[in-house]
Short mmCIF file of C-alpha atoms and ligand atoms in Angstrom, two decimals:
data_model
loop_
_atom_site.label_atom_id
_atom_site.label_comp_id
_atom_site.label_asym_id
_atom_site.label_seq_id
_atom_site.Cartn_x
_atom_site.Cartn_y
_atom_site.Cartn_z
CA MET A 1110 -18.43 -35.97 -149.77
CA ALA A 1111 -19.89 -33.22 -151.95
CA ARG A 1112 -18.16 -32.18 -155.16
CA PRO A 1113 -15.56 -29.76 -153.84
CA ASN A 1114 -15.86 -26.95 -156.39
CA GLN A 1115 -16.38 -23.46 -155.03
CA ALA A 1116 -16.27 -19.92 -156.32
CA ARG A 1117 -15.15 -18.37 -153.03
CA LEU A 1118 -16.09 -14.73 -152.64
CA ASP A 1119 -13.99 -12.44 -150.48
CA LEU A 1120 -16.34 -9.55 -149.81
CA GLY A 1121 -13.68 -7.75 -147.80
CA ALA A 1122 -11.66 -7.61 -151.01
CA LEU A 1123 -14.69 -6.19 -152.82
CA ARG A 1124 -15.02 -3.39 -150.30
CA HIS A 1125 -11.28 -2.79 -150.44
CA ASN A 1126 -11.40 -2.47 -154.24
CA LEU A 1127 -14.23 0.04 -154.02
CA GLY A 1128 -11.93 1.97 -151.68
CA VAL A 1129 -9.17 1.81 -154.31
CA ALA A 1130 -11.57 3.32 -156.85
CA ARG A 1131 -12.51 6.10 -154.42
CA LYS A 1132 -8.85 6.89 -153.73
CA LEU A 1133 -8.02 7.09 -157.44
CA ALA A 1134 -10.98 9.36 -158.16
CA PRO A 1135 -11.45 11.30 -154.92
CA HIS A 1136 -13.60 14.00 -156.51
CA SER A 1137 -15.91 11.67 -158.45
CA LYS A 1138 -19.05 9.84 -157.50
CA VAL A 1139 -18.74 6.08 -157.97
CA MET A 1140 -21.24 4.01 -159.93
CA ALA A 1141 -20.50 0.31 -159.31
CA VAL A 1142 -21.24 -1.86 -162.33
CA VAL A 1143 -22.91 -5.15 -161.32
CA LYS A 1144 -24.38 -6.31 -164.64
CA ALA A 1145 -24.25 -9.90 -165.89
CA ASN A 1146 -24.87 -11.27 -162.41
CA GLY A 1147 -22.18 -9.10 -160.90
CA TYR A 1148 -19.66 -10.24 -163.52
CA GLY A 1149 -20.58 -13.80 -162.54
CA HIS A 1150 -20.01 -13.34 -158.82
CA GLY A 1151 -23.71 -13.04 -157.91
CA ALA A 1152 -25.40 -9.69 -158.47
CA VAL A 1153 -27.41 -9.63 -155.25
CA ILE A 1154 -24.47 -10.59 -153.03
CA ILE A 1155 -22.28 -7.96 -154.69
CA ALA A 1156 -24.91 -5.21 -154.80
CA ALA A 1157 -25.82 -5.75 -151.15
CA GLN A 1158 -22.19 -5.11 -150.21
CA LEU A 1159 -21.70 -2.14 -152.50
CA GLU A 1160 -24.94 -0.22 -152.24
CA SER A 1161 -23.93 1.65 -149.11
CA LEU A 1162 -20.37 2.28 -150.37
CA ALA A 1163 -21.09 3.36 -153.93
CA ASP A 1164 -23.21 6.32 -155.04
CA ALA A 1165 -25.19 4.22 -157.53
CA LEU A 1166 -25.19 0.84 -159.26
CA ALA A 1167 -25.39 0.00 -162.96
CA VAL A 1168 -26.75 -2.99 -164.88
CA ALA A 1169 -27.44 -3.78 -168.53
CA SER A 1170 -31.20 -4.21 -168.49
CA ILE A 1171 -34.38 -3.63 -166.54
CA GLU A 1172 -34.62 -7.34 -165.70
CA GLU A 1173 -31.27 -7.15 -163.94
CA ALA A 1174 -32.36 -3.99 -162.11
CA MET A 1175 -35.64 -5.62 -161.02
CA GLU A 1176 -33.80 -8.62 -159.60
CA LEU A 1177 -31.87 -6.24 -157.36
CA ARG A 1178 -34.97 -4.28 -156.27
CA GLU A 1179 -36.80 -7.53 -155.49
CA ALA A 1180 -33.85 -8.52 -153.31
CA GLY A 1181 -34.23 -5.28 -151.33
CA ILE A 1182 -31.49 -3.20 -152.97
CA SER A 1183 -32.67 0.40 -152.76
CA ALA A 1184 -29.73 2.27 -154.35
CA PRO A 1185 -30.22 4.12 -157.63
CA ILE A 1186 -29.57 1.78 -160.57
CA LEU A 1187 -28.64 2.97 -164.06
CA LEU A 1188 -29.73 0.91 -167.06
CA LEU A 1189 -26.60 1.11 -169.23
CA GLU A 1190 -28.44 0.22 -172.44
CA GLY A 1191 -31.57 2.16 -171.53
CA VAL A 1192 -34.96 0.60 -172.19
CA PHE A 1193 -35.59 -1.80 -175.06
CA GLU A 1194 -39.23 -0.81 -175.49
CA ALA A 1195 -41.43 2.09 -174.46
CA LYS A 1196 -43.40 0.18 -171.83
CA GLU A 1197 -40.30 -0.38 -169.71
CA LEU A 1198 -40.24 3.34 -168.94
CA GLY A 1199 -43.23 3.11 -166.59
CA ALA A 1200 -41.54 0.44 -164.46
CA ALA A 1201 -38.25 2.36 -164.55
CA ALA A 1202 -40.01 5.48 -163.26
CA GLN A 1203 -41.87 3.56 -160.58
CA LEU A 1204 -38.84 1.65 -159.31
CA GLY A 1205 -36.41 4.57 -159.45
CA PHE A 1206 -34.18 3.25 -162.20
CA TRP A 1207 -32.05 5.74 -164.07
CA VAL A 1208 -32.21 5.35 -167.84
CA THR A 1209 -29.62 5.80 -170.53
CA ILE A 1210 -30.79 7.66 -173.58
CA ASP A 1211 -28.52 6.71 -176.44
CA ASN A 1212 -30.67 6.93 -179.57
CA GLU A 1213 -33.63 8.65 -181.19
CA TRP A 1214 -36.11 5.82 -180.48
CA GLN A 1215 -35.46 5.92 -176.75
CA LEU A 1216 -35.79 9.69 -176.66
CA ARG A 1217 -39.08 9.61 -178.56
CA TRP A 1218 -40.50 6.89 -176.26
CA LEU A 1219 -39.58 9.10 -173.30
CA GLU A 1220 -41.09 12.23 -174.82
CA GLU A 1221 -44.34 10.44 -175.63
CA ALA A 1222 -44.68 8.41 -172.40
CA VAL A 1223 -47.21 8.99 -169.65
CA LEU A 1224 -45.18 8.30 -166.51
CA PRO A 1225 -46.03 8.22 -162.79
CA GLU A 1226 -42.80 10.14 -162.12
CA PRO A 1227 -40.14 11.76 -164.29
CA VAL A 1228 -36.98 9.66 -164.69
CA HIS A 1229 -33.36 10.49 -164.12
CA CYS A 1230 -31.57 10.30 -167.49
CA TRP A 1231 -28.00 9.72 -168.57
CA LEU A 1232 -27.36 10.91 -172.13
CA LYS A 1233 -24.78 8.71 -173.82
CA VAL A 1234 -22.52 10.21 -176.48
CA ASP A 1235 -20.66 8.19 -179.10
CA THR A 1236 -17.12 9.57 -179.06
CA GLY A 1237 -15.55 6.80 -181.09
CA MET A 1238 -16.60 3.39 -179.77
CA HIS A 1239 -19.41 3.30 -182.37
CA ARG A 1240 -21.58 0.84 -180.47
CA LEU A 1241 -24.07 2.94 -178.49
CA GLY A 1242 -24.57 6.66 -178.05
CA VAL A 1243 -25.81 9.63 -179.97
CA PRO A 1244 -23.46 11.09 -182.58
CA ALA A 1245 -21.36 13.92 -181.16
CA ASP A 1246 -22.93 16.55 -183.44
CA LEU A 1247 -26.46 15.66 -182.24
CA THR A 1248 -25.67 15.83 -178.54
CA GLN A 1249 -26.79 19.45 -178.20
CA THR A 1250 -30.19 18.63 -179.76
CA PHE A 1251 -30.71 15.57 -177.53
CA TYR A 1252 -29.69 17.63 -174.52
CA GLN A 1253 -32.23 20.36 -175.34
CA ARG A 1254 -35.02 17.85 -175.94
CA LEU A 1255 -34.27 16.08 -172.64
CA LYS A 1256 -34.33 19.44 -170.86
CA ALA A 1257 -37.65 20.23 -172.54
CA THR A 1258 -39.58 17.05 -171.68
CA ASP A 1259 -41.37 16.83 -168.34
CA ASN A 1260 -40.63 13.10 -168.29
CA ALA A 1261 -36.92 13.68 -167.63
CA LEU A 1262 -35.65 15.10 -164.37
CA ASP A 1263 -33.53 18.16 -164.74
CA ASP A 1264 -30.33 16.60 -163.33
CA LEU A 1265 -29.15 15.09 -166.58
CA VAL A 1266 -25.71 13.39 -166.77
CA ILE A 1267 -23.72 13.20 -170.03
CA TYR A 1268 -21.50 10.18 -170.52
CA THR A 1269 -19.39 8.23 -172.94
CA HIS A 1270 -17.60 4.90 -173.05
CA PHE A 1271 -14.01 4.08 -174.00
CA ALA A 1272 -13.02 1.55 -176.63
CA SER A 1273 -9.30 1.14 -175.85
CA ALA A 1274 -8.59 2.50 -172.38
CA ASP A 1275 -6.95 -0.81 -171.44
CA ASP A 1276 -4.18 -0.07 -173.94
CA LEU A 1277 -1.94 2.76 -172.82
CA GLN A 1278 -0.16 2.77 -176.17
CA SER A 1279 -3.36 3.55 -178.06
CA ASN A 1280 -4.21 7.15 -178.88
CA GLN A 1281 -7.93 6.43 -179.06
CA THR A 1282 -8.67 7.35 -175.43
CA ARG A 1283 -7.07 10.77 -175.85
CA GLU A 1284 -9.11 11.31 -179.02
CA GLN A 1285 -12.33 10.25 -177.29
CA LEU A 1286 -11.60 12.54 -174.35
CA ALA A 1287 -10.90 15.50 -176.64
CA LEU A 1288 -14.19 14.99 -178.47
CA PHE A 1289 -16.09 14.46 -175.21
CA ASP A 1290 -14.67 17.70 -173.75
CA GLN A 1291 -15.61 19.54 -176.93
CA VAL A 1292 -19.16 18.16 -176.91
CA CYS A 1293 -19.70 18.91 -173.22
CA ALA A 1294 -18.11 22.37 -173.25
CA THR A 1295 -21.39 24.18 -173.81
CA LEU A 1296 -23.66 21.74 -171.94
CA PRO A 1297 -23.97 22.41 -168.23
CA ALA A 1298 -24.30 18.89 -166.79
CA PRO A 1299 -22.23 16.42 -164.76
CA ARG A 1300 -20.07 14.13 -166.91
CA SER A 1301 -18.87 10.55 -166.82
CA ALA A 1302 -16.36 8.61 -168.90
CA ALA A 1303 -14.10 6.31 -166.88
CA ASN A 1304 -14.68 2.57 -166.69
CA SER A 1305 -12.09 0.46 -164.81
CA PRO A 1306 -9.17 1.01 -167.20
CA GLY A 1307 -10.06 4.71 -167.39
CA LEU A 1308 -10.08 4.96 -163.61
CA LEU A 1309 -6.84 3.02 -163.19
CA ALA A 1310 -4.75 4.63 -165.89
CA TRP A 1311 -6.37 7.84 -167.20
CA PRO A 1312 -6.82 10.31 -164.32
CA GLU A 1313 -8.03 12.98 -166.74
CA ALA A 1314 -11.01 10.71 -167.51
CA CYS A 1315 -12.34 10.86 -163.94
CA TYR A 1316 -15.07 13.47 -164.28
CA ASP A 1317 -18.05 13.87 -161.94
CA TRP A 1318 -18.85 10.14 -162.04
CA VAL A 1319 -16.68 7.06 -162.59
CA ARG A 1320 -18.19 3.68 -163.56
CA PRO A 1321 -15.90 0.83 -162.47
CA GLY A 1322 -16.90 -2.79 -162.97
CA TYR A 1323 -14.09 -5.28 -163.49
CA MET A 1324 -11.62 -3.65 -161.09
CA LEU A 1325 -14.12 -3.91 -158.22
CA TYR A 1326 -13.87 -7.67 -158.59
CA GLY A 1327 -10.12 -7.31 -158.02
CA ASN A 1328 -8.79 -7.74 -161.52
CA SER A 1329 -6.79 -5.45 -163.76
CA PRO A 1330 -8.17 -4.84 -167.25
CA LEU A 1331 -4.93 -3.16 -168.34
CA ILE A 1332 -2.77 -4.86 -170.95
CA GLU A 1333 0.46 -3.87 -169.19
CA PRO A 1334 1.20 -4.07 -165.45
CA HIS A 1335 0.35 -0.77 -163.75
CA PRO A 1336 1.11 0.43 -160.19
CA ASN A 1337 -2.51 1.52 -159.60
CA ALA A 1338 -3.70 -2.02 -160.30
CA GLU A 1339 -1.35 -3.60 -157.77
CA ALA A 1340 -3.58 -2.65 -154.85
CA LEU A 1341 -6.53 -4.66 -156.20
CA GLN A 1342 -7.49 -7.89 -154.44
CA PRO A 1343 -9.32 -10.69 -156.27
CA VAL A 1344 -12.85 -11.26 -155.00
CA MET A 1345 -13.43 -14.65 -156.62
CA THR A 1346 -11.13 -17.60 -156.03
CA LEU A 1347 -12.21 -20.69 -157.96
CA THR A 1348 -11.20 -23.88 -156.19
CA SER A 1349 -11.50 -27.61 -156.75
CA ALA A 1350 -9.63 -30.70 -155.61
CA VAL A 1351 -7.56 -33.62 -156.86
CA ILE A 1352 -9.72 -36.75 -157.19
CA SER A 1353 -7.26 -39.15 -158.82
CA LEU A 1354 -3.50 -39.55 -159.45
CA ARG A 1355 -1.58 -41.71 -161.88
CA ASP A 1356 1.88 -42.24 -163.35
CA VAL A 1357 2.03 -41.92 -167.11
CA PRO A 1358 5.05 -43.28 -169.01
CA ALA A 1359 6.94 -41.05 -171.47
CA GLY A 1360 5.27 -41.07 -174.88
CA GLU A 1361 1.74 -41.69 -173.53
CA ALA A 1362 -1.02 -39.18 -174.25
CA VAL A 1363 -3.50 -37.72 -171.75
CA GLY A 1364 -7.11 -36.72 -172.28
CA TYR A 1365 -9.53 -36.25 -175.20
CA GLY A 1366 -7.86 -36.02 -178.59
CA ALA A 1367 -4.50 -37.05 -177.11
CA SER A 1368 -3.38 -33.42 -177.27
CA TRP A 1369 -0.77 -33.70 -174.48
CA ILE A 1370 1.98 -36.29 -174.66
CA ALA A 1371 4.28 -37.02 -171.75
CA ARG A 1372 7.86 -36.07 -172.64
CA ARG A 1373 9.13 -37.81 -169.51
CA PRO A 1374 7.64 -40.22 -166.98
CA SER A 1375 4.92 -37.97 -165.53
CA ARG A 1376 2.58 -37.73 -162.56
CA ILE A 1377 -0.91 -36.65 -163.59
CA ALA A 1378 -3.51 -35.32 -161.15
CA THR A 1379 -7.15 -35.38 -162.19
CA VAL A 1380 -9.11 -32.41 -160.83
CA THR A 1381 -12.90 -32.42 -160.70
CA ILE A 1382 -13.60 -29.17 -162.53
CA GLY A 1383 -14.33 -28.65 -166.21
CA TYR A 1384 -16.12 -26.45 -168.69
CA GLY A 1385 -19.45 -27.41 -167.10
CA ASP A 1386 -18.21 -25.67 -163.97
CA GLY A 1387 -16.92 -22.52 -165.65
CA TYR A 1388 -13.35 -23.54 -166.42
CA PRO A 1389 -12.69 -22.53 -170.05
CA ARG A 1390 -12.49 -25.38 -172.55
CA PRO A 1391 -10.03 -23.49 -174.79
CA ALA A 1392 -7.44 -23.37 -171.96
CA ALA A 1393 -4.28 -24.67 -173.58
CA ASN A 1394 -1.74 -27.20 -172.37
CA GLY A 1395 0.50 -25.32 -169.95
CA THR A 1396 -2.25 -23.14 -168.45
CA PRO A 1397 -1.20 -22.55 -164.82
CA VAL A 1398 -3.14 -23.90 -161.83
CA LEU A 1399 -2.16 -23.94 -158.16
CA VAL A 1400 -1.98 -27.30 -156.41
CA ASN A 1401 -1.47 -26.87 -152.67
CA GLY A 1402 -0.49 -23.28 -153.46
CA ARG A 1403 2.22 -24.26 -155.97
CA ARG A 1404 2.15 -23.81 -159.71
CA ALA A 1405 1.48 -26.77 -161.97
CA SER A 1406 0.18 -26.82 -165.52
CA LEU A 1407 -2.75 -28.14 -167.46
CA ALA A 1408 -1.93 -31.33 -169.37
CA GLY A 1409 -4.59 -32.37 -171.87
CA ARG A 1410 -7.93 -31.01 -172.98
CA VAL A 1411 -10.47 -29.62 -170.57
CA SER A 1412 -13.42 -32.03 -170.19
CA MET A 1413 -16.93 -31.12 -169.05
CA ASP A 1414 -16.29 -32.12 -165.44
CA MET A 1415 -12.54 -32.65 -165.14
CA ILE A 1416 -9.09 -31.41 -166.03
CA THR A 1417 -5.75 -33.17 -165.89
CA VAL A 1418 -2.68 -31.47 -164.44
CA ASP A 1419 1.02 -32.30 -164.68
CA VAL A 1420 2.24 -32.45 -161.06
CA THR A 1421 5.48 -34.31 -161.78
CA ASP A 1422 7.54 -31.54 -160.20
CA LEU A 1423 5.39 -31.18 -157.08
CA PRO A 1424 6.16 -33.39 -154.11
CA ASP A 1425 3.41 -34.92 -152.00
CA VAL A 1426 0.29 -34.39 -154.04
CA HIS A 1427 -2.61 -36.41 -152.65
CA VAL A 1428 -6.22 -37.10 -153.50
CA GLY A 1429 -8.29 -34.37 -151.82
CA ASP A 1430 -5.60 -31.68 -152.15
CA GLU A 1431 -6.86 -28.21 -152.98
CA VAL A 1432 -6.49 -26.79 -156.47
CA VAL A 1433 -6.93 -23.10 -157.26
CA LEU A 1434 -7.93 -22.37 -160.84
CA TRP A 1435 -7.79 -18.58 -160.47
CA GLY A 1436 -8.10 -15.92 -157.82
CA LYS A 1437 -5.74 -15.44 -154.90
CA GLY A 1438 -2.22 -16.25 -156.11
CA LEU A 1439 -3.24 -16.72 -159.76
CA PRO A 1440 -4.79 -13.77 -161.61
CA VAL A 1441 -7.79 -14.68 -163.72
CA ALA A 1442 -6.38 -12.53 -166.54
CA GLU A 1443 -3.33 -14.81 -166.74
CA VAL A 1444 -5.48 -17.92 -167.04
CA ALA A 1445 -7.67 -16.14 -169.58
CA ARG A 1446 -4.66 -15.39 -171.80
CA HIS A 1447 -3.97 -19.12 -172.01
CA ALA A 1448 -7.57 -19.62 -173.10
CA GLY A 1449 -7.51 -16.88 -175.73
CA THR A 1450 -9.95 -14.67 -173.84
CA ILE A 1451 -10.18 -12.08 -171.06
CA GLY A 1452 -10.79 -12.46 -167.35
CA TYR A 1453 -14.15 -10.66 -167.73
CA GLU A 1454 -15.45 -13.63 -169.70
CA LEU A 1455 -14.18 -16.27 -167.30
CA THR A 1456 -15.88 -14.86 -164.20
CA THR A 1457 -19.01 -13.81 -166.08
CA ARG A 1458 -19.51 -17.29 -167.54
CA MET A 1459 -19.42 -18.98 -164.13
CA PRO A 1460 -22.48 -21.26 -164.16
CA ALA A 1461 -24.96 -21.82 -161.35
CA ARG A 1462 -23.52 -25.34 -160.98
CA THR A 1463 -20.53 -23.86 -159.17
CA PRO A 1464 -21.64 -22.65 -155.74
CA ARG A 1465 -20.68 -19.15 -154.67
CA ILE A 1466 -19.38 -19.35 -151.12
CA VAL A 1467 -18.89 -16.17 -149.15
CA ILE A 1468 -15.69 -16.59 -147.17
CA SER A 1469 -15.40 -13.09 -145.75
CA GLY A 1470 -18.41 -11.05 -144.70
C1 PLP B 2730 -21.20 1.90 -170.23
C2 PLP B 2730 -20.32 1.10 -169.34
N1 PLP B 2730 -19.75 1.69 -168.29
C3 PLP B 2730 -18.93 1.02 -167.45
C4 PLP B 2730 -18.66 -0.32 -167.66
C5 PLP B 2730 -17.71 -1.03 -166.72
O1 PLP B 2730 -16.54 -1.41 -167.42
P1 PLP B 2730 -15.36 -2.15 -166.66
O2 PLP B 2730 -15.89 -3.46 -166.24
O3 PLP B 2730 -14.27 -2.27 -167.67
O4 PLP B 2730 -15.01 -1.29 -165.51
C6 PLP B 2730 -19.23 -0.98 -168.74
C7 PLP B 2730 -18.93 -2.37 -168.99
O5 PLP B 2730 -19.00 -2.92 -170.03
C8 PLP B 2730 -20.09 -0.24 -169.61
O6 PLP B 2730 -20.67 -0.83 -170.66
#
């Protein structure tokens, strides 16, 4: 029997989630973000589903965009960090990639390039995230220079990115929106601001384009529960199976470092999934897992290829029984909290060792 681990992909859920985004932003075009191997799901599988449903795709780099073109994806693809050197512009122009311009170097490379075709540009403005983007007071100048160069198509988009849209208590999103509105007021161009949390919780952030990533994979990025997030369906369900069972007397420890000690006579199930398969090593004792659809909890440190689970309270657990680590019935964000991280990281770090299995076409 093969090792039973699978990252099961429900592509029906993916399409449904794109529909949720459309419903929440009915007047916006949708750019589906598929960077980092489609947040770990498999960029080509995801992009092939989304390209006819979304208005464009987005990735981090030209390498990621080329992988999609080589796989036959013909949708427009925005490079969210733009090009990293001048010579990438030629390939971007040839392959129809849209480029972010977020600093002086990128703009100068564009102005000085000899290109087979002009490129479609997205001008990124720093409204408070302070990571990428041109300073707000230089936006007008960048805009004029992009309008002036023959290497940029005329249909420029202006965009920004939120730092704290997942936190409805934070005032930062309102401040970023106010600055973005002020910057754009005199610049006639389509605008874009909303990522997933923006789309889910800040309707005023849904301008001409929205750029959802995480929510398309069926997960809520919001810190608090939110009614708009309830409609999302997880795309990835990570599954494994019980490969061994044992009774452990009270007072005995389980696993590396003896970090979990049985407080009562306990039944321990060993599951053949570990950090080498994408399950997070920092997951703490008590992290929930589903065994035969019922909650049990992690007992002992995560190993490279295995975890141990306290199933004392579950009747009838057998070798071969299915274990769900996250996905349907167990949100990845909940597991991530127990590991001191976010669901984005857990899906994105899924290694090639764990096969992606499409369960719904
Ligand atoms: C510029 C930009 N837009 C959109 C997104 C998508 O964000 P999310 O996955 O939270 O929807 C990202 C992701 O990091 C991004 O960098």
